[in-house]
Short mmCIF file of C-alpha atoms in Angstrom, two decimals:
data_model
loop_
_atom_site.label_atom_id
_atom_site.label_comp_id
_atom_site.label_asym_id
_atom_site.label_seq_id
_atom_site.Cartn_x
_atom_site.Cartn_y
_atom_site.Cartn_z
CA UNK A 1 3.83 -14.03 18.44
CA UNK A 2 0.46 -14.64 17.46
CA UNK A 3 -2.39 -13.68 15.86
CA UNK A 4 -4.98 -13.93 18.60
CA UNK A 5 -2.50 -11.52 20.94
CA UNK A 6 -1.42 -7.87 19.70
CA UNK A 7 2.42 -7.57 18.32
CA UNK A 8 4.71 -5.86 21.44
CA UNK A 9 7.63 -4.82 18.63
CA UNK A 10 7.35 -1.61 16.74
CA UNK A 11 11.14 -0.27 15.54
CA UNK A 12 13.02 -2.81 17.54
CA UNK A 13 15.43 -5.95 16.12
CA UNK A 14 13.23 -9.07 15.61
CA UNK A 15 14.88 -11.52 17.79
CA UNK A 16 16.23 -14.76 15.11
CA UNK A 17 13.85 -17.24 17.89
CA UNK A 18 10.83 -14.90 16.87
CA UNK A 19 11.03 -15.75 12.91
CA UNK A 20 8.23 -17.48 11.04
CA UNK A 21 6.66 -17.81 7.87
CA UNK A 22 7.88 -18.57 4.31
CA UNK A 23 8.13 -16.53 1.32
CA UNK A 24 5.66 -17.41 -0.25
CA UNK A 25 3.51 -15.62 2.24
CA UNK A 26 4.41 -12.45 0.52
CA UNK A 27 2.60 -13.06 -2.69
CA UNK A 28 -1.19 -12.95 -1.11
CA UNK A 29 -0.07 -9.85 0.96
CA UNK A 30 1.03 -7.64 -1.43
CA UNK A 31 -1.71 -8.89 -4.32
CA UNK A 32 -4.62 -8.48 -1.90
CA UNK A 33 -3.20 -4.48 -0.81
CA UNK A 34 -4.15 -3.46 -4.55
CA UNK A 35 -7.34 -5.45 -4.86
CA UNK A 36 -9.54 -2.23 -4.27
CA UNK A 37 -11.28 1.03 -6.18
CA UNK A 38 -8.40 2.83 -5.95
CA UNK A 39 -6.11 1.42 -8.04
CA UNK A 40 -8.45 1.48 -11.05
CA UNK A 41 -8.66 5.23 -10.24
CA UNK A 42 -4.98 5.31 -10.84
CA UNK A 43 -5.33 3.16 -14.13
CA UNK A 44 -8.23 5.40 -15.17
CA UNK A 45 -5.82 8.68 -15.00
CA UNK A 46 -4.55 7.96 -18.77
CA UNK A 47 -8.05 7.56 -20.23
CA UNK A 48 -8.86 11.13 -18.59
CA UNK A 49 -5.16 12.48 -20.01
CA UNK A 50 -5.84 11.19 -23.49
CA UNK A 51 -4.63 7.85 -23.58
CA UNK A 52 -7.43 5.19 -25.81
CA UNK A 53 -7.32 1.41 -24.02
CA UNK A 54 -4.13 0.30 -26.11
CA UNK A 55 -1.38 2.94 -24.75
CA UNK A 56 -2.88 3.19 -21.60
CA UNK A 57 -2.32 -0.96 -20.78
CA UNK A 58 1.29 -0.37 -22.60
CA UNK A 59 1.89 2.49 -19.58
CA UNK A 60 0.00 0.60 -16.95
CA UNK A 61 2.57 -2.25 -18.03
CA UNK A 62 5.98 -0.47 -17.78
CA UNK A 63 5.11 2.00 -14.89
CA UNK A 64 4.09 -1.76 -13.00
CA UNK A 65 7.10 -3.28 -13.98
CA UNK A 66 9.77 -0.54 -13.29
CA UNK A 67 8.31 0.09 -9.86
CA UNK A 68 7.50 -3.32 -8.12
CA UNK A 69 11.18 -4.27 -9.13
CA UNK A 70 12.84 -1.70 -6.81
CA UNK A 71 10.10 -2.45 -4.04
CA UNK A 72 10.45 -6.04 -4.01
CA UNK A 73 14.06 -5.29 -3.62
CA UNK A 74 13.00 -3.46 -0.28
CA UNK A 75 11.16 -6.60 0.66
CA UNK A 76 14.65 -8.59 0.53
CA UNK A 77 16.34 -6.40 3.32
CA UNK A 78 13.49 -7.46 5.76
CA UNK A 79 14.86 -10.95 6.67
CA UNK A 80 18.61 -9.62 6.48
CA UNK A 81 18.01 -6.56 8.63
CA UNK A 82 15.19 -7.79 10.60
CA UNK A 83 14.02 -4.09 11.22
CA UNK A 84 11.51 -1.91 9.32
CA UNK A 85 12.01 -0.29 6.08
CA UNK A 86 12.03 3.39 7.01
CA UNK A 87 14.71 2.83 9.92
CA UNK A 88 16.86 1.51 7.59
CA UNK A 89 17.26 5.12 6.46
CA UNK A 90 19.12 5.65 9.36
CA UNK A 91 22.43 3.72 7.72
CA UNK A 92 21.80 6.42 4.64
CA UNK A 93 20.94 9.31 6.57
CA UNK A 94 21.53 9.15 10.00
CA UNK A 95 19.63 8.64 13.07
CA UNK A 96 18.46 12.41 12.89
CA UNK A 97 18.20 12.67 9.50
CA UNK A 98 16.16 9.74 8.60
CA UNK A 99 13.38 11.62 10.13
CA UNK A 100 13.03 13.97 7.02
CA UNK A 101 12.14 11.55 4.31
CA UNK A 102 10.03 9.58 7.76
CA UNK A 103 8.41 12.76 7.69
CA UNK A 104 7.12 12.83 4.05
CA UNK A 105 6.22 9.08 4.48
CA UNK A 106 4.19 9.41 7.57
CA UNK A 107 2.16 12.11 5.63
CA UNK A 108 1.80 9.92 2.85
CA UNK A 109 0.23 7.26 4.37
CA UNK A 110 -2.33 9.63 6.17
CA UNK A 111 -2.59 10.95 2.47
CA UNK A 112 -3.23 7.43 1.34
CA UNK A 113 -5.34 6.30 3.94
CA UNK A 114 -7.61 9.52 3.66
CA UNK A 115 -7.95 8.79 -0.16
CA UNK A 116 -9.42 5.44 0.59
CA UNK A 117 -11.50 6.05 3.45
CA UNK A 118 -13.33 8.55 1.13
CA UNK A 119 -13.94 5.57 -1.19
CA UNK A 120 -15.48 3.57 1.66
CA UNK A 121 -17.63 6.05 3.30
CA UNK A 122 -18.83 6.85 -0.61
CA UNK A 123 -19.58 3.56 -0.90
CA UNK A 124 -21.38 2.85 2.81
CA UNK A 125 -23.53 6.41 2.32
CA UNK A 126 -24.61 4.89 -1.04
CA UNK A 127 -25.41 1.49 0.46
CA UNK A 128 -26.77 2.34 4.19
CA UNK A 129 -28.71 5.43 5.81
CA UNK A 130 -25.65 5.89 8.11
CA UNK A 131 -23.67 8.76 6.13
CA UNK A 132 -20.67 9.44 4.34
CA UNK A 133 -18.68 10.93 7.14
CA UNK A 134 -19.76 7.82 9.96
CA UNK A 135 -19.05 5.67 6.95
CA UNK A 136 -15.73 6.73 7.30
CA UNK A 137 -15.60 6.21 10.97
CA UNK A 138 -16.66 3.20 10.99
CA UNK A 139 -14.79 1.96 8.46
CA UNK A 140 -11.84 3.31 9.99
CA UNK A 141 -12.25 1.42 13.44
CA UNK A 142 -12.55 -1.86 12.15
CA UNK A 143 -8.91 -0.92 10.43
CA UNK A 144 -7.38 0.80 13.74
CA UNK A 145 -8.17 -2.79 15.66
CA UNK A 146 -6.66 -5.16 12.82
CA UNK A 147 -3.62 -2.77 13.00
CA UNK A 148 -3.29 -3.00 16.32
CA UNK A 149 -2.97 -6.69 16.49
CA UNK A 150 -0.34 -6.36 14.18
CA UNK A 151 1.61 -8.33 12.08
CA UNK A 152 0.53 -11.99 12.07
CA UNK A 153 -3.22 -10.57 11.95
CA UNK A 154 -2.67 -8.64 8.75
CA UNK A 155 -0.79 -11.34 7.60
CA UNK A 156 -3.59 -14.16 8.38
CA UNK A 157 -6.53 -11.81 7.44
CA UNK A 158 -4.92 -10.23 3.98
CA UNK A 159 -4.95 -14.06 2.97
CA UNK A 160 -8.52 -14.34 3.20
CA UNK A 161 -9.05 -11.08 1.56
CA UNK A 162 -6.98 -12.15 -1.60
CA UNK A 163 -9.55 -15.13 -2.04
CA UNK A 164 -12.27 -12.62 -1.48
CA UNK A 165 -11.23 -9.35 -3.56
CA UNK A 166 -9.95 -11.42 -6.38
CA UNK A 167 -12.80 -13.29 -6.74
CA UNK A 168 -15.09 -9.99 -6.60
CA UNK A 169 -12.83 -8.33 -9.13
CA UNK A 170 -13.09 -11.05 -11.13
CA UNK A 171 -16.95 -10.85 -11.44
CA UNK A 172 -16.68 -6.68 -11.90
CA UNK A 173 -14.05 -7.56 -14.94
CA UNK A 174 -15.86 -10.40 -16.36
CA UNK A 175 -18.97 -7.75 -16.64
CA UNK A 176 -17.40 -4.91 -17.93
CA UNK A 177 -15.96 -7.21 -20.90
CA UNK A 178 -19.34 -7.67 -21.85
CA UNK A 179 -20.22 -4.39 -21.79
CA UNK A 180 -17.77 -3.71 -24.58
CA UNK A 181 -15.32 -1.15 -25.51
CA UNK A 182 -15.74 1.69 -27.97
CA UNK A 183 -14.55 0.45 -31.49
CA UNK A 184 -11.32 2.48 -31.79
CA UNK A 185 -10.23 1.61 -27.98
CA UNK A 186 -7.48 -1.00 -29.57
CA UNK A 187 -6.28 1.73 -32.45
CA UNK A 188 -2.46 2.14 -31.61
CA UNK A 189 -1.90 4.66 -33.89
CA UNK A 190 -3.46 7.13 -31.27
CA UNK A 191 -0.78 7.77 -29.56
CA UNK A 192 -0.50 10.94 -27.11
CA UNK A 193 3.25 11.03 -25.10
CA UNK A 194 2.67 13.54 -22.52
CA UNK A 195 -0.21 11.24 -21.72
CA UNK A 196 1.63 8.12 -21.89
CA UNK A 197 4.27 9.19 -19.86
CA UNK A 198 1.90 10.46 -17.41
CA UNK A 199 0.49 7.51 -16.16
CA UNK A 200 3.87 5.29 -16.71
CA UNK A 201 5.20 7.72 -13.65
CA UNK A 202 1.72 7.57 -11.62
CA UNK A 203 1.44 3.79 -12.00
CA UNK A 204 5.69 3.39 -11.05
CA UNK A 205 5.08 6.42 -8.60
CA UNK A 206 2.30 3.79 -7.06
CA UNK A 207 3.96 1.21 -6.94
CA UNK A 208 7.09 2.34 -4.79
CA UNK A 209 4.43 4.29 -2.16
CA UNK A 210 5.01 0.44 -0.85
CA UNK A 211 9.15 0.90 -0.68
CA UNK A 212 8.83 2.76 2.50
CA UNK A 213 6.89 -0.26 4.31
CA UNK A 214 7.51 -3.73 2.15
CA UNK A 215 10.14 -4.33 4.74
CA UNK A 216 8.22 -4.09 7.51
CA UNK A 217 6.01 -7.06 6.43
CA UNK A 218 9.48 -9.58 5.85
CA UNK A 219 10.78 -8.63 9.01
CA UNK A 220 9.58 -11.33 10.73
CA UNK A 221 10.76 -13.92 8.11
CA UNK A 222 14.08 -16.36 9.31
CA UNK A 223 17.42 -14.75 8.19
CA UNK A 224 18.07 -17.92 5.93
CA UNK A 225 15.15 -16.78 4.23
CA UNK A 226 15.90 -16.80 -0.09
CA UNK A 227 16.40 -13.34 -0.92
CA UNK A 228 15.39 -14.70 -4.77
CA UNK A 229 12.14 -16.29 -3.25
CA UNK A 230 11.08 -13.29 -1.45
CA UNK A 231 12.05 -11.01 -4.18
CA UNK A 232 9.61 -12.97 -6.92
CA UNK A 233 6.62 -13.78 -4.45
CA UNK A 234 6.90 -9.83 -3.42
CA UNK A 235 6.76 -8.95 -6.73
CA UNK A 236 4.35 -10.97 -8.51
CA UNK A 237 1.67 -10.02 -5.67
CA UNK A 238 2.22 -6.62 -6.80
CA UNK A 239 2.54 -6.78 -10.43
CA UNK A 240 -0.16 -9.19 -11.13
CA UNK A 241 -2.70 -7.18 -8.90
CA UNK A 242 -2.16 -3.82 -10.34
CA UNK A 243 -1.56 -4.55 -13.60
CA UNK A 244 -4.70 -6.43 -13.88
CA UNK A 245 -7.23 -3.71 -11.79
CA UNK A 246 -5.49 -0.84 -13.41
CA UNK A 247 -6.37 -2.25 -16.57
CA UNK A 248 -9.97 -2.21 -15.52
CA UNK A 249 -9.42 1.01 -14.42
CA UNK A 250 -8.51 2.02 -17.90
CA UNK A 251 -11.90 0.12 -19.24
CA UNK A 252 -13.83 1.89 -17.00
CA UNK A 253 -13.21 4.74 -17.21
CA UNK A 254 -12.97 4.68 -21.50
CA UNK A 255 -16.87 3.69 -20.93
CA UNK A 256 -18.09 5.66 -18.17
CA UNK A 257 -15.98 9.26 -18.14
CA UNK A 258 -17.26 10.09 -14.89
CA UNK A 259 -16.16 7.00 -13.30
CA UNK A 260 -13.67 8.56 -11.28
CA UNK A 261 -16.52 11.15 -9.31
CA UNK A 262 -18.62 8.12 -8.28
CA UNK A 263 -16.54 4.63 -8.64
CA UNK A 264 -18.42 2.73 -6.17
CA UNK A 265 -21.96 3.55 -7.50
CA UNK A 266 -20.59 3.02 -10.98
CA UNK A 267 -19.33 -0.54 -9.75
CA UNK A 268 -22.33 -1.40 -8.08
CA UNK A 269 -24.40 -0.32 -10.96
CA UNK A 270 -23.02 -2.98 -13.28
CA UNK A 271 -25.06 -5.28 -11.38
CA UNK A 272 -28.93 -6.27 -10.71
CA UNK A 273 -29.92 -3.60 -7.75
CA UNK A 274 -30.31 -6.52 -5.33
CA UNK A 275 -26.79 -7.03 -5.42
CA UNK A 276 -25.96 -3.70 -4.78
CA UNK A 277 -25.09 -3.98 -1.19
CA UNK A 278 -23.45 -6.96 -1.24
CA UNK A 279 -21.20 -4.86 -4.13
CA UNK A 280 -20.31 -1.67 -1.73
CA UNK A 281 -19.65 -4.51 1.36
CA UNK A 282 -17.24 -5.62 -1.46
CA UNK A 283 -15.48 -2.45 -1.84
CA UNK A 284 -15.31 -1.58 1.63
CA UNK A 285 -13.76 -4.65 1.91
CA UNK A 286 -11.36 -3.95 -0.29
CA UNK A 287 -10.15 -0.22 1.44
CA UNK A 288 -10.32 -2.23 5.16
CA UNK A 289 -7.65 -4.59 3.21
CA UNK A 290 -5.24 -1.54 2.18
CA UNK A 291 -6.02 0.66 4.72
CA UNK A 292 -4.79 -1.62 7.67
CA UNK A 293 -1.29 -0.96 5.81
CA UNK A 294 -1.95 2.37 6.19
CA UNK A 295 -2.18 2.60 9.59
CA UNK A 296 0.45 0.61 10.19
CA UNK A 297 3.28 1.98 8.29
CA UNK A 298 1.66 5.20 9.79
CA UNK A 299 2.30 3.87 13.01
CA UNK A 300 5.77 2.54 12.89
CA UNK A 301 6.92 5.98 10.94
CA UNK A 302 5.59 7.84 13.87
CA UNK A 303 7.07 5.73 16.37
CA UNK A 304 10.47 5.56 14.50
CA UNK A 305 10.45 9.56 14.52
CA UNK A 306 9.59 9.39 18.08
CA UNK A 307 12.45 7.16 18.89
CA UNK A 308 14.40 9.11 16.99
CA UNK A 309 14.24 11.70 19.93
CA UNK A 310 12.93 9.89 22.56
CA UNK A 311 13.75 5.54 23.16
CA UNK A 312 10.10 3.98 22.70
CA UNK A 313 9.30 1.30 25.20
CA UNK A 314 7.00 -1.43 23.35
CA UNK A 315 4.01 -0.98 25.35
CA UNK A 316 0.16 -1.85 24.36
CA UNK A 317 -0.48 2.09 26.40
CA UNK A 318 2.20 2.96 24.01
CA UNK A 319 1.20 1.57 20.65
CA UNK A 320 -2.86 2.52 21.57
CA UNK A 321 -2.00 6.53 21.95
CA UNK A 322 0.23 6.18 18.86
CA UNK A 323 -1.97 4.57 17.23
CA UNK A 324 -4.90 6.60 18.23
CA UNK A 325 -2.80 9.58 16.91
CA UNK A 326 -2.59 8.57 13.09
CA UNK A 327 -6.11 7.42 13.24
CA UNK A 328 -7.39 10.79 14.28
CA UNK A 329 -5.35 12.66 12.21
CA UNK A 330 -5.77 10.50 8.87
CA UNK A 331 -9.88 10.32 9.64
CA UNK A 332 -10.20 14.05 9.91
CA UNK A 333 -8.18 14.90 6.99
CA UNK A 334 -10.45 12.29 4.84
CA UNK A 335 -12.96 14.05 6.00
CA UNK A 336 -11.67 17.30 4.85
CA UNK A 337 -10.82 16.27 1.34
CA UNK A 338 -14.14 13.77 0.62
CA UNK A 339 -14.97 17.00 -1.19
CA UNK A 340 -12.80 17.28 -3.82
CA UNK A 341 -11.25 13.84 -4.23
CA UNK A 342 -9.97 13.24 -7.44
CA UNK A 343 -8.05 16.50 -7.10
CA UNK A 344 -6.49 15.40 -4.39
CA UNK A 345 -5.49 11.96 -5.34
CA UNK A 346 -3.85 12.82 -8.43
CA UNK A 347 -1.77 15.73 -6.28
CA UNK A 348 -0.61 13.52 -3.40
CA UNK A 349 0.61 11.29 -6.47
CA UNK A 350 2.80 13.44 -8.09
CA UNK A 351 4.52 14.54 -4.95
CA UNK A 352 5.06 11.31 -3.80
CA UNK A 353 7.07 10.75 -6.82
CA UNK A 354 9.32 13.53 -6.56
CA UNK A 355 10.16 11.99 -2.45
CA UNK A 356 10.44 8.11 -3.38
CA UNK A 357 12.55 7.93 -6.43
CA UNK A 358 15.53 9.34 -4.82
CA UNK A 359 14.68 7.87 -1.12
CA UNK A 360 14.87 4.67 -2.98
CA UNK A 361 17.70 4.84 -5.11
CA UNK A 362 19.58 5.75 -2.35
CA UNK A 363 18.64 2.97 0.62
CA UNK A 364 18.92 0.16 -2.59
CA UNK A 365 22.26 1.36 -4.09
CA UNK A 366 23.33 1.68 -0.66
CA UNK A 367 22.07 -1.76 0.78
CA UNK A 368 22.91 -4.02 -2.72
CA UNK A 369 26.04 -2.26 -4.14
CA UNK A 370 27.86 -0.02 -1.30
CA UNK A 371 27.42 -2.10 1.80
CA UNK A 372 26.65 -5.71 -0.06
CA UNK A 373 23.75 -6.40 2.46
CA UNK A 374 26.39 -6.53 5.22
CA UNK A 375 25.61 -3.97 8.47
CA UNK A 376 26.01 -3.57 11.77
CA UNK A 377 22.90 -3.24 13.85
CA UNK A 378 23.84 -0.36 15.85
CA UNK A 379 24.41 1.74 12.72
CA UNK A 380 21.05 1.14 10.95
CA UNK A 381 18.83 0.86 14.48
CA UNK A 382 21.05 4.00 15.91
CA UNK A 383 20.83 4.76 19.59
CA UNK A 384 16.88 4.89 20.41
CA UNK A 385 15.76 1.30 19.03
CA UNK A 386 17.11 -2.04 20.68
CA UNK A 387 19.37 -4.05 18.76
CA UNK A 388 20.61 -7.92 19.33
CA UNK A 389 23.21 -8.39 22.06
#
């Protein structure tokens, strides 16, 4: 496979003559999938709840830590399985009943991908004449043809987008430290628990919205592949990138309270005006570089509930209508909720933490402790998918 010609699997086994790539390939992946305005919204949530700078990096810490480690544990079953994360369900719930919690998934990464769109057509209506709502069309077409390449094109393009992002970021943080924080920011006597607690379950509850898809991007790795290796590449790219832009989150927020109504304007307005396109290119940049997962994992949950009914031939007519599908649906409902944003970030939060904690408790104790990493392709793939001779 390559990355010049679009990927022919979707749910299917990845033959062991098809595997490529090392590890380490991981890390830039899942660093450059948090390198955008939304995770500082998600680090900003504290601040608003009553958190100063000190509890809120203590939260932003532990929720970061506690969730990467059970989705880099995902990431290992890629190169054992060779499959994608949410069919795996099937060896937990069944070939039928996997399609529940690939239900709630499926809507989460519309939810997700609506959520970021909103950010980029903010940021192209504040930056061109062209309009929130084309912003977001636009955006969103540059994303549906990445996506539809596939796999070695996210891979190759989310490695240049780590060198990019990062190096962005690192000019947005370097300003905002000389803006300064207010003088009791750092007082860790101010201590509010509901609060804390808060945003140590939205940052964990962020982190594991990548358990139902981490798999899907280790797939492809050789089945000799070191489970320890892609275990600490997966979850360094995480935990390093969120840790760090929640933090700014948190900073910008404690400085400008409205940050979270207009992020990219607030962004862009750290900076001389004549930067101030090349700062919302930036940011769109940044929801192009998440949003492609999106799509993706929107795709391959819709295709895994088709085949759950129906056996899927791998077809480019096939993956273009599915893929067309998700797109339409996720653009209109980003649409819909550009209105009231905020509202609906912080809601599509908390009820992805009531679905994920137990989905992934369940497929880990199942894959590490109860089964040992040892299964039989025709029980996890089931009857619809193709499995290895």
């Amino acid at each position: 496979m390559s990355a010049k010609v679009p990927e022919l699997r979707s749910v299917e086994f990845v033959p062991h003559n098809e595997r490529h790539g090392h590890p380490a390939g991981q890390f830039p992946l899942w660093f450059s999938v948090n390198m955008m305005v939304l995770t500082t919204l998600t680090g900003g949530i504290g601040v608003l709840s009553g958190l100063n700078m000190f509890w809120s990096v203590v939260a932003i810490i532990c929720g970061n830590l506690l969730g990467a480690f059970f989705v880099a544990g995902h990431s290992v079953q890629g190169p054992v399985l060779g499959i994608p994360q949410m069919i795996q369900s099937r060896a937990q719930f069944g070939v039928f009943g996997a399609a529940i919690p690939l239900l709630a998934v499926l809507i989460m990464y519309i939810g997700y991908f609506a959520s970021n769109s909103v950010i980029a057509g903010d940021a192209i209506d504040a930056g061109t004449p062209i309009g929130k709502n084309w912003g977001i069309v636009i955006s969103g077409l540059v994303i549906l043809v990445i996506t539809f390449y596939g796999h070695d094109l996210i891979h190759k393009i989310e490695r240049w987008f780590a060198i990019i992002l990062g190096a962005g970021f690192l000019a947005v943080t370097a300003v905002v430290i000389q803006h300064g924080l207010p003088s009791d920011s750092w007082n860790a006597s101010n201590f509010n628990g509901a609060a804390f607690l808060l945003l140590i379950a939205a940052t964990a509850t962020w982190q594991l919205t990548f358990a139902p898809y981490v798999a899907d991007y280790s797939r492809y790795l050789p089945s000799s592949t070191s489970g320890k290796q892609t275990f600490i590449f997966t979850y360094l790219g995480l935990v390093v990138s969120t840790t760090w832009l929640m933090t700014l989150g948190a900073m910008l927020t404690t400085i400008f309270p409205e940050y979270g109504a207009q992020p990219s304007q607030t962004i862009a307005g750290l900076f001389p005006s004549a930067l101030a396109p090349a700062v919302y290119i930036f940011i769109v940049i940044g929801v192009i570089a998440t949003n492609v997962f999106n799509l993706y994992g929107a795709f391959m949950s819709l295709t895994t509930i088709v085949d759950t009914f129906r056996r899927v031939k791998t077809t480019l007519s096939a993956r273009a209508v599915l893929f067309l599908i998700v797109f339409a649906v996720a653009t209109l409902v980003a649409v819909l909720a550009s209105s009231d944003f905020m509202t609906f970030f912080e809601n599509l939060l908390l009820v992805l933490g009531y679905m994920l904690f137990p989905w992934t408790t369940i497929n880990l104790v199942d894959f590490f402790f109860v089964r040992k990493g040892l299964f039989a392709a025709e029980s996890v793939v089931g009857l619809g998918a193709s499995v290895p001779g």
